[in-house]
mmCIF file of C-alpha atoms in Angstrom:
data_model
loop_
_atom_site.group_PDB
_atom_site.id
_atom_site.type_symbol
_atom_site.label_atom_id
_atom_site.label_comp_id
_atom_site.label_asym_id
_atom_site.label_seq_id
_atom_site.Cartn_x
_atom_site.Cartn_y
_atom_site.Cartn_z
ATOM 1 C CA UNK A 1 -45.913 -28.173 18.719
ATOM 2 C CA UNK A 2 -43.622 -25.291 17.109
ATOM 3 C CA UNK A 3 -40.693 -25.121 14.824
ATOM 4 C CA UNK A 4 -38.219 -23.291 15.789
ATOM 5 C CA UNK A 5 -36.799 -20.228 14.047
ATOM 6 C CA UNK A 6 -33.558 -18.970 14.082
ATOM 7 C CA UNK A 7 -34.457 -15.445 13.986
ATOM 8 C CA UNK A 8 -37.034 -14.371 17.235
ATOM 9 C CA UNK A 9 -38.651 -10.815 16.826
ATOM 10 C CA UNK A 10 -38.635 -8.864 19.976
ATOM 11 C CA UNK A 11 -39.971 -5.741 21.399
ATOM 12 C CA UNK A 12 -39.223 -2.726 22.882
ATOM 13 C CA UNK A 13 -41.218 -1.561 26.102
ATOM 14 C CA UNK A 14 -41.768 2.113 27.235
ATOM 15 C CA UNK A 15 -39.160 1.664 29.494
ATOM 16 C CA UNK A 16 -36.791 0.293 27.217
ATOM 17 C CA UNK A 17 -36.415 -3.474 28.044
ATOM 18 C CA UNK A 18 -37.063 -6.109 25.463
ATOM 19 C CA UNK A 19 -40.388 -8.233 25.833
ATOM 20 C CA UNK A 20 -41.410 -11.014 24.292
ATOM 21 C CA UNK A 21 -45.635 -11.695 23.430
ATOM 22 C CA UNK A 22 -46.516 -14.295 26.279
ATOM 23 C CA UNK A 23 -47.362 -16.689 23.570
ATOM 24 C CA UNK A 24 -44.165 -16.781 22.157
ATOM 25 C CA UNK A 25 -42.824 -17.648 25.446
ATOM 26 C CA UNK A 26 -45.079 -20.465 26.144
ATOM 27 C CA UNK A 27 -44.244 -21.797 22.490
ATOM 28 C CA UNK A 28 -40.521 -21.418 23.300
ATOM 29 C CA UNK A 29 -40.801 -24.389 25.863
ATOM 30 C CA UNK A 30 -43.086 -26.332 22.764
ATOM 31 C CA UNK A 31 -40.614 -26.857 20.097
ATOM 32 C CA UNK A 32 -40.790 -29.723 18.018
ATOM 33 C CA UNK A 33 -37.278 -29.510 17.420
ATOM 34 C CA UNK A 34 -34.290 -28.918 19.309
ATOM 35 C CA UNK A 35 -33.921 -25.218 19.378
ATOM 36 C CA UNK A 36 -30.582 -24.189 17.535
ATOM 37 C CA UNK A 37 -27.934 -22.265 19.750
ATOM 38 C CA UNK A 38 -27.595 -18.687 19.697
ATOM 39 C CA UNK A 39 -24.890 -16.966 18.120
ATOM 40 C CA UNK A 40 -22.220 -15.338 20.611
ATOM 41 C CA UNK A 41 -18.771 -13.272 20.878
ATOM 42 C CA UNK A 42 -16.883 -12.727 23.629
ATOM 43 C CA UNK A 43 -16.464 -9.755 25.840
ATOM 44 C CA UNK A 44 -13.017 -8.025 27.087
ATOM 45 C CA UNK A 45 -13.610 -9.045 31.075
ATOM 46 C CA UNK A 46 -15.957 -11.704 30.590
ATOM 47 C CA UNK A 47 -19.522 -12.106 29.379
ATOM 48 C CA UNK A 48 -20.940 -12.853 25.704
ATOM 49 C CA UNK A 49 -22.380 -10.664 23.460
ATOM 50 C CA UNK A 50 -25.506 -12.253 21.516
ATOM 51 C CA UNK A 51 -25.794 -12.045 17.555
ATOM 52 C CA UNK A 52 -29.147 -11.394 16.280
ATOM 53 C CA UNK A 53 -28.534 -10.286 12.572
ATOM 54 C CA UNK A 54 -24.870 -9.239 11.115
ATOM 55 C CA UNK A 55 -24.943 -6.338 8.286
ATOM 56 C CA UNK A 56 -21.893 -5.264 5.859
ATOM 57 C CA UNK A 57 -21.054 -2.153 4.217
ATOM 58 C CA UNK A 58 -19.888 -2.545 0.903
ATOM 59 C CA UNK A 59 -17.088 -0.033 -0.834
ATOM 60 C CA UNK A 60 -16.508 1.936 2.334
ATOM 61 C CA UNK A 61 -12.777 3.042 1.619
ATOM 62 C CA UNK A 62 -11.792 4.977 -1.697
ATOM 63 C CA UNK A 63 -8.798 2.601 -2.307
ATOM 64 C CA UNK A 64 -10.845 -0.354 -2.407
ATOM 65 C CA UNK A 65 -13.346 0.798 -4.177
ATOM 66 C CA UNK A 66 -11.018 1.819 -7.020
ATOM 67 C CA UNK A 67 -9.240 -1.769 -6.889
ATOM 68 C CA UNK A 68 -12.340 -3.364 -7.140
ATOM 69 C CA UNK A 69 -13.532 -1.530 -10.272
ATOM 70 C CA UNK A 70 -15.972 1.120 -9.111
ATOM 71 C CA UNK A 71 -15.689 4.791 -8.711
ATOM 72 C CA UNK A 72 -16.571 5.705 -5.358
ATOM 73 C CA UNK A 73 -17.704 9.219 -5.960
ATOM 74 C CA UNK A 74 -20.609 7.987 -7.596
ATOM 75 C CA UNK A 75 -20.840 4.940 -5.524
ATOM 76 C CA UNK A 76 -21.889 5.491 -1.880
ATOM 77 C CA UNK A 77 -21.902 2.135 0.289
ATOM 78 C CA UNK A 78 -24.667 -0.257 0.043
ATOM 79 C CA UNK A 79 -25.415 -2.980 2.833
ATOM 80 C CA UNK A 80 -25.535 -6.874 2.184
ATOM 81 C CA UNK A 81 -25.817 -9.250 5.318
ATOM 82 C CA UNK A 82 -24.587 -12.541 6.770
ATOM 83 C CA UNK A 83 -26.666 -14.684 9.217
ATOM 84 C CA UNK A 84 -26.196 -14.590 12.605
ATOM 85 C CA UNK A 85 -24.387 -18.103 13.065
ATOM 86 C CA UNK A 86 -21.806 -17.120 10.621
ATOM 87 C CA UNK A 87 -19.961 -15.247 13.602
ATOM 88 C CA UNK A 88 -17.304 -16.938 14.282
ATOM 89 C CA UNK A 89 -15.253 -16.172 17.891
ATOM 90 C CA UNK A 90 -11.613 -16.652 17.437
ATOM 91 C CA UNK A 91 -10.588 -14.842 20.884
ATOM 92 C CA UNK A 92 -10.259 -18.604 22.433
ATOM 93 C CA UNK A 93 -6.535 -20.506 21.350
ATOM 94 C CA UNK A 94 -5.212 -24.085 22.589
ATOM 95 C CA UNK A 95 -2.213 -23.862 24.114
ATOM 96 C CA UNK A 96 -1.725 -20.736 22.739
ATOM 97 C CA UNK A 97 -2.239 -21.541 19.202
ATOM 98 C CA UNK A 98 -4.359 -19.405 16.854
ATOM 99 C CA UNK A 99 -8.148 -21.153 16.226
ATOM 100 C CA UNK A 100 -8.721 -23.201 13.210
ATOM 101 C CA UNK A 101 -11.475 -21.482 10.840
ATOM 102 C CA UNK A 102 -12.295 -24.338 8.183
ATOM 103 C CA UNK A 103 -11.492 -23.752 4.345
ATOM 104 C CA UNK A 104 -15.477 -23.297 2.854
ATOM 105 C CA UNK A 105 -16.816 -25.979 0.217
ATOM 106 C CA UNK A 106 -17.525 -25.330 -3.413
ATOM 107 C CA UNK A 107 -14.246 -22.356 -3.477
ATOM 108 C CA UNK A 108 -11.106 -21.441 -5.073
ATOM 109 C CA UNK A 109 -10.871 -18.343 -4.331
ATOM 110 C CA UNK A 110 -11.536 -17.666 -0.470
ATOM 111 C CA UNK A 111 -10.648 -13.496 -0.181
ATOM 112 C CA UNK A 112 -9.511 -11.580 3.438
ATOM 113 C CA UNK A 113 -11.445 -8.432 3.916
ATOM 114 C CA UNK A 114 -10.128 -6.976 7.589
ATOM 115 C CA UNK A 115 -12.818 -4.369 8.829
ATOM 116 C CA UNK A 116 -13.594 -2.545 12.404
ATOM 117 C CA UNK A 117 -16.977 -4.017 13.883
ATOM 118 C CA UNK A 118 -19.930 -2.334 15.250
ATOM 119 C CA UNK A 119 -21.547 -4.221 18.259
ATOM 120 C CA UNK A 120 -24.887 -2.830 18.795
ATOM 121 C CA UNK A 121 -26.212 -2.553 22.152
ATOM 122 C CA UNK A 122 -29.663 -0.048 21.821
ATOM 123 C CA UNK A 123 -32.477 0.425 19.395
ATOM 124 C CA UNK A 124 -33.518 2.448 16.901
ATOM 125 C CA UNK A 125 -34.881 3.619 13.675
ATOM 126 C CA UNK A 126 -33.918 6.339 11.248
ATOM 127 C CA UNK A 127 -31.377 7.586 14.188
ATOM 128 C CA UNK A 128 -29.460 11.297 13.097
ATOM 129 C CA UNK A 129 -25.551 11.189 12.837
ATOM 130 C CA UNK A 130 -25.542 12.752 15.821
ATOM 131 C CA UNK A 131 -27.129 10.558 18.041
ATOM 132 C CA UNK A 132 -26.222 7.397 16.183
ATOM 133 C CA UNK A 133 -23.094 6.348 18.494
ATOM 134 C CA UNK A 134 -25.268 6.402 21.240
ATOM 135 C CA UNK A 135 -26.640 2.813 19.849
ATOM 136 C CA UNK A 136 -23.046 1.553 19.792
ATOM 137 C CA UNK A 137 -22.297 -0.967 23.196
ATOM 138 C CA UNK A 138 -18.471 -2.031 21.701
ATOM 139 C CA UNK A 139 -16.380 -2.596 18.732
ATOM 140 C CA UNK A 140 -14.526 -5.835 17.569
ATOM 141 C CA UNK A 141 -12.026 -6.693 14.735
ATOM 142 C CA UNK A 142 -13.354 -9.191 12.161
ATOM 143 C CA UNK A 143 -12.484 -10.283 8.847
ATOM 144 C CA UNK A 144 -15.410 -10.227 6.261
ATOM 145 C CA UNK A 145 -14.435 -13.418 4.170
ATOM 146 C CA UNK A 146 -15.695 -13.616 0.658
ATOM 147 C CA UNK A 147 -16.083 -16.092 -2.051
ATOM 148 C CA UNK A 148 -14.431 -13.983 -4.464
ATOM 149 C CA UNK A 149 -14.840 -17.025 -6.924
ATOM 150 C CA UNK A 150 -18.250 -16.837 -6.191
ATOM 151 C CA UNK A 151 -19.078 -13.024 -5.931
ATOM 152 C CA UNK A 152 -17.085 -12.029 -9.440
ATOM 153 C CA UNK A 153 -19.728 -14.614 -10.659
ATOM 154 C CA UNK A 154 -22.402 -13.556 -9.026
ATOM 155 C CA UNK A 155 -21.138 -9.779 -10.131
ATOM 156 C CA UNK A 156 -21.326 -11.070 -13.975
ATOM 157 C CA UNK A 157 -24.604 -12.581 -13.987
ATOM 158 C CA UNK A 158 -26.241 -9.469 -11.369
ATOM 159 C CA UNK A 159 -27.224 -12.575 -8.815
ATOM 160 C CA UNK A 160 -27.467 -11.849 -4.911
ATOM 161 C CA UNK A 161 -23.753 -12.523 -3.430
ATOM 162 C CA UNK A 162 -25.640 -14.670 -1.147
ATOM 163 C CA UNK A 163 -23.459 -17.342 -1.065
ATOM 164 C CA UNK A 164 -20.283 -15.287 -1.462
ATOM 165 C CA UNK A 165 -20.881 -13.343 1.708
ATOM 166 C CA UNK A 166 -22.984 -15.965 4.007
ATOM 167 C CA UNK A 167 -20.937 -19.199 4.124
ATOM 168 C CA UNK A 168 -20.521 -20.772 7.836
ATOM 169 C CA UNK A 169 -17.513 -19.042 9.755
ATOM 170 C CA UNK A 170 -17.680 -16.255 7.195
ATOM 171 C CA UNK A 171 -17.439 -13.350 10.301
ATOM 172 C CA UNK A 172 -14.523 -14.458 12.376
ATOM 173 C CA UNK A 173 -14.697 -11.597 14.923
ATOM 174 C CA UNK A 174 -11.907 -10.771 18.482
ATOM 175 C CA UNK A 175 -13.048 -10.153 21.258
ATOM 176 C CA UNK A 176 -14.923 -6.990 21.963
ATOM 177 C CA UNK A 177 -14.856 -4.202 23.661
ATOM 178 C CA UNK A 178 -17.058 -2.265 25.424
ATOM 179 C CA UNK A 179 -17.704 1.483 24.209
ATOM 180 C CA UNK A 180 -16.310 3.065 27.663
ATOM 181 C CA UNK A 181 -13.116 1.904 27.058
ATOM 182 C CA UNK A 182 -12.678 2.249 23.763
ATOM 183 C CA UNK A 183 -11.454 5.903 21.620
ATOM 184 C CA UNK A 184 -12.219 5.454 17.630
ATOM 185 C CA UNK A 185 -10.430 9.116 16.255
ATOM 186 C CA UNK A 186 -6.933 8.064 15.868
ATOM 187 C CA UNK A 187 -6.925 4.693 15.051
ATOM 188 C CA UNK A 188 -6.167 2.297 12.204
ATOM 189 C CA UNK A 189 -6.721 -1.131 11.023
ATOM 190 C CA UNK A 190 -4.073 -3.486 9.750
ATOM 191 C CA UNK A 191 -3.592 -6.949 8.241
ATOM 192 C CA UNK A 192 -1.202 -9.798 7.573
ATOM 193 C CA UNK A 193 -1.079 -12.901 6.479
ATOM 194 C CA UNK A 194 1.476 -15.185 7.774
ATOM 195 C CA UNK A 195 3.101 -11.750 8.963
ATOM 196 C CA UNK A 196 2.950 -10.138 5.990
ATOM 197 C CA UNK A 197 1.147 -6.784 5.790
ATOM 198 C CA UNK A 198 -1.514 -6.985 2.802
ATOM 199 C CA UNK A 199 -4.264 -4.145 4.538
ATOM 200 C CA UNK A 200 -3.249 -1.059 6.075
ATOM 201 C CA UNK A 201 -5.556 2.522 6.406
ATOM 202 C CA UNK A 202 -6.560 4.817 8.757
ATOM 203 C CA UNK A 203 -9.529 4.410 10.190
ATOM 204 C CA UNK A 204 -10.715 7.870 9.220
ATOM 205 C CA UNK A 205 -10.597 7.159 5.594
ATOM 206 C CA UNK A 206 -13.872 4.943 5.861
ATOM 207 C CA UNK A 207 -15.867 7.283 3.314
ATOM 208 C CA UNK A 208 -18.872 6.987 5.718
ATOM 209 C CA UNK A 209 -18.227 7.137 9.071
ATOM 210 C CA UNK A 210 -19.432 5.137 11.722
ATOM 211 C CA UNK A 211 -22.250 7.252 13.419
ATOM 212 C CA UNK A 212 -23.198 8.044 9.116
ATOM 213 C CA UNK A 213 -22.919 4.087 8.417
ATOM 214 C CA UNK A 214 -25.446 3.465 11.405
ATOM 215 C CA UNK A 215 -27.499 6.327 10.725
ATOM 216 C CA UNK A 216 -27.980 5.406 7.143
ATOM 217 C CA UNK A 217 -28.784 1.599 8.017
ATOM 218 C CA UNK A 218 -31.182 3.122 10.497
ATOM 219 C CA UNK A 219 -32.924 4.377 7.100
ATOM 220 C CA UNK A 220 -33.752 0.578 6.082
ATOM 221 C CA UNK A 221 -33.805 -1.437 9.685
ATOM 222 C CA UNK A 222 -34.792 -0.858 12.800
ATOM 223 C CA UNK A 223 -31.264 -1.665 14.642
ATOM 224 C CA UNK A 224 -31.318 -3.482 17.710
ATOM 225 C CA UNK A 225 -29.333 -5.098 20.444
ATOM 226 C CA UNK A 226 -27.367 -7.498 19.210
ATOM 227 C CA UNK A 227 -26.690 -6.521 15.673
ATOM 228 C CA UNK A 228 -22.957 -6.302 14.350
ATOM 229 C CA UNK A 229 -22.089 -3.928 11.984
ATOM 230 C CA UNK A 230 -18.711 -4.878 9.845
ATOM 231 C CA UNK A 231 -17.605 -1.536 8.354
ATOM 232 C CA UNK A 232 -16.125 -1.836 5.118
ATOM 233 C CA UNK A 233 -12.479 -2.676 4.435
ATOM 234 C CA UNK A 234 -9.354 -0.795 3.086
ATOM 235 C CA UNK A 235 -7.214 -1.911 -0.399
ATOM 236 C CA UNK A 236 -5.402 -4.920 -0.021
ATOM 237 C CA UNK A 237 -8.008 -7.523 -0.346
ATOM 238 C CA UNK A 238 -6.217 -11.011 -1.162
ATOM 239 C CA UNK A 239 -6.441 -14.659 -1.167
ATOM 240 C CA UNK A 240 -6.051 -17.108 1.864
ATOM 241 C CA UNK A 241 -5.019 -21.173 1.189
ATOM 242 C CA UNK A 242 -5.044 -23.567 3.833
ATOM 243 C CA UNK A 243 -2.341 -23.086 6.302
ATOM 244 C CA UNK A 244 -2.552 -19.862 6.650
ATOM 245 C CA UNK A 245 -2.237 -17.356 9.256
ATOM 246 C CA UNK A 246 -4.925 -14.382 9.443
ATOM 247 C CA UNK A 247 -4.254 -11.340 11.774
ATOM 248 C CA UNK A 248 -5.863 -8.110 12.266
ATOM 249 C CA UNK A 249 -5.208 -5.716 14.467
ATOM 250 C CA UNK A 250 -7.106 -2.017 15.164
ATOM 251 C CA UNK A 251 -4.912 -0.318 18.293
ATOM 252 C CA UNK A 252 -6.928 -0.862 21.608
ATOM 253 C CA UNK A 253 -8.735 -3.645 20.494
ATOM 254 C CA UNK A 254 -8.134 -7.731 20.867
ATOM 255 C CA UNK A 255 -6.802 -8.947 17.873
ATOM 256 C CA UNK A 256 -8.881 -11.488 15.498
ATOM 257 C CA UNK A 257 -6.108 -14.129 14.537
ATOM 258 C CA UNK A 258 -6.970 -17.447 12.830
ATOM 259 C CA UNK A 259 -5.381 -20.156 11.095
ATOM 260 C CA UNK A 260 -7.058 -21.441 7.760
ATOM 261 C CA UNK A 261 -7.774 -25.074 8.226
ATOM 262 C CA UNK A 262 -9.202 -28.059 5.820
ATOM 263 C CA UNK A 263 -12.633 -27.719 4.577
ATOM 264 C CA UNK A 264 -15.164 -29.606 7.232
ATOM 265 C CA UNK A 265 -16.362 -33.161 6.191
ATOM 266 C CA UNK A 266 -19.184 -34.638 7.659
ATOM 267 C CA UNK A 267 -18.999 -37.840 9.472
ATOM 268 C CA UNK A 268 -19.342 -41.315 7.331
ATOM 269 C CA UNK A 269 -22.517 -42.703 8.068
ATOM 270 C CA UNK A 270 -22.256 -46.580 9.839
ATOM 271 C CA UNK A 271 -24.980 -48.589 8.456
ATOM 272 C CA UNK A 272 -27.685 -49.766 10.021
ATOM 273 C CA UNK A 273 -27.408 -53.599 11.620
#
């Protein structure tokens, strides 16, 4: 038997398609477990886009870096990650009503962070500026949400922001869009919360810039399809209570709109006759 991982290594062929060892393939059909469901986003036009590993840029916008106590001249962005499964698609509604993203356990202080997403679509390792959009299949709008409770602790103590950062539904993400149809100069990002504007920049104010964020991740991973890139976020950064209503919007793209519902509970166990 095999145990099932939720991360499956792939490679790259000469002619560019993905391959899998044959003995990983005959395992695949040999799990001893159920085989957990991968991680997905939909497409503008139909289709889903598969997550294999979501990375962050921290402090990518001067304002915010200021307002969260750093000085970034001398700070250049750095890169934390969420899993995969903590993707969350909000482009589906109910009768037109926004999608419910559950309050997370074990916070009191659940933060907003809208950012422009990255949806990576080819492969490659220590890629030049210049060539780095080329790896880019689409972009998305998502919301990085933080448990600022959590992180400031984390902060104080220098511990990994772990479990800040990588909480289930953590990446609600729109729908995406695929590079073709889709300009980046000219366009800003914008939140509100219950219609209220809290976020608001230009997209060119990111202090790296997209093909520079990729090309500088490139440094430490091999990128490849699949991977979402969140980009950093703009001043503004606030709290969200249950109730809620989350919306951000970059011109050109879906939107990624949720509503901020009661933390999950699991199921009472029935006892056993």
């Amino acid at each position: 038997g095999r145990f099932p991982v939720r991360w499956l290594k792939s490679f790259r062929t000469a002619e560019n398609r993905t391959w899998i060892p044959p003995l990983v393939e005959r395992a695949m059909a040999d799990f001893v477990l159920l085989a957990p469901p991968v991680a997905s986003l939909s497409v503008q036009g139909g289709g889903r886009f598969p997550v294999r590993r979501i990375y962050c840029v921290g402090r990518n916008y001067w304002d915010h870096g200021l307002e969260m106590g750093g000085n970034p001249e001398r700070e250049p962005p750095f890169f934390f990650n969420k899993p995969a499964d903590a993707a969350f698609d909000v482009s589906s509604s109910v009768g037109g009503a926004p999608v419910e993203l559950p309050f997370p356990s074990q916070c009191g202080d659940l933060h907003y962070e809208g950012e422009l997403v990255l949806a990576v679509g080819g492969c490659g390792q220590d890629v030049s500026t210049d060539d780095a959009l080329q790896l880019v299949w689409g972009y998305g709008v998502g919301v990085d949400l933080t448990r600022r409770d959590l992180q400031n602790e984390a902060k104080q103590m220098k511990r990994p922001w772990c479990t800040s950062k990588g909480f289930d539904f953590s990446g609600p993400v729109g729908e995406l869009v695929p590079a073709a149809k889709f300009e980046l100069a000219g366009k800003s990002i914008e939140l509100k919360v219950n219609g209220e504007r809290k976020q608001f920049s230009d997209l060119s104010k990111m202090i790296w810039s997209a093909g520079e964020i990729i090309a500088h991740l490139s440094s430490f991973y091999r990128l490849e399809p699949g991977d979402l890139i969140f980009t950093g976020t703009p001043a503004g950064v606030g709290p969200l209570k249950q109730g809620d209503l989350c919306e951000v919007t970059v011109e050109g793209l879906p939107p990624c709109i949720f509503r901020v519902s009661a933390p999950l509970t699991m199921p009472e166990k029935k006892p056993r006759l």
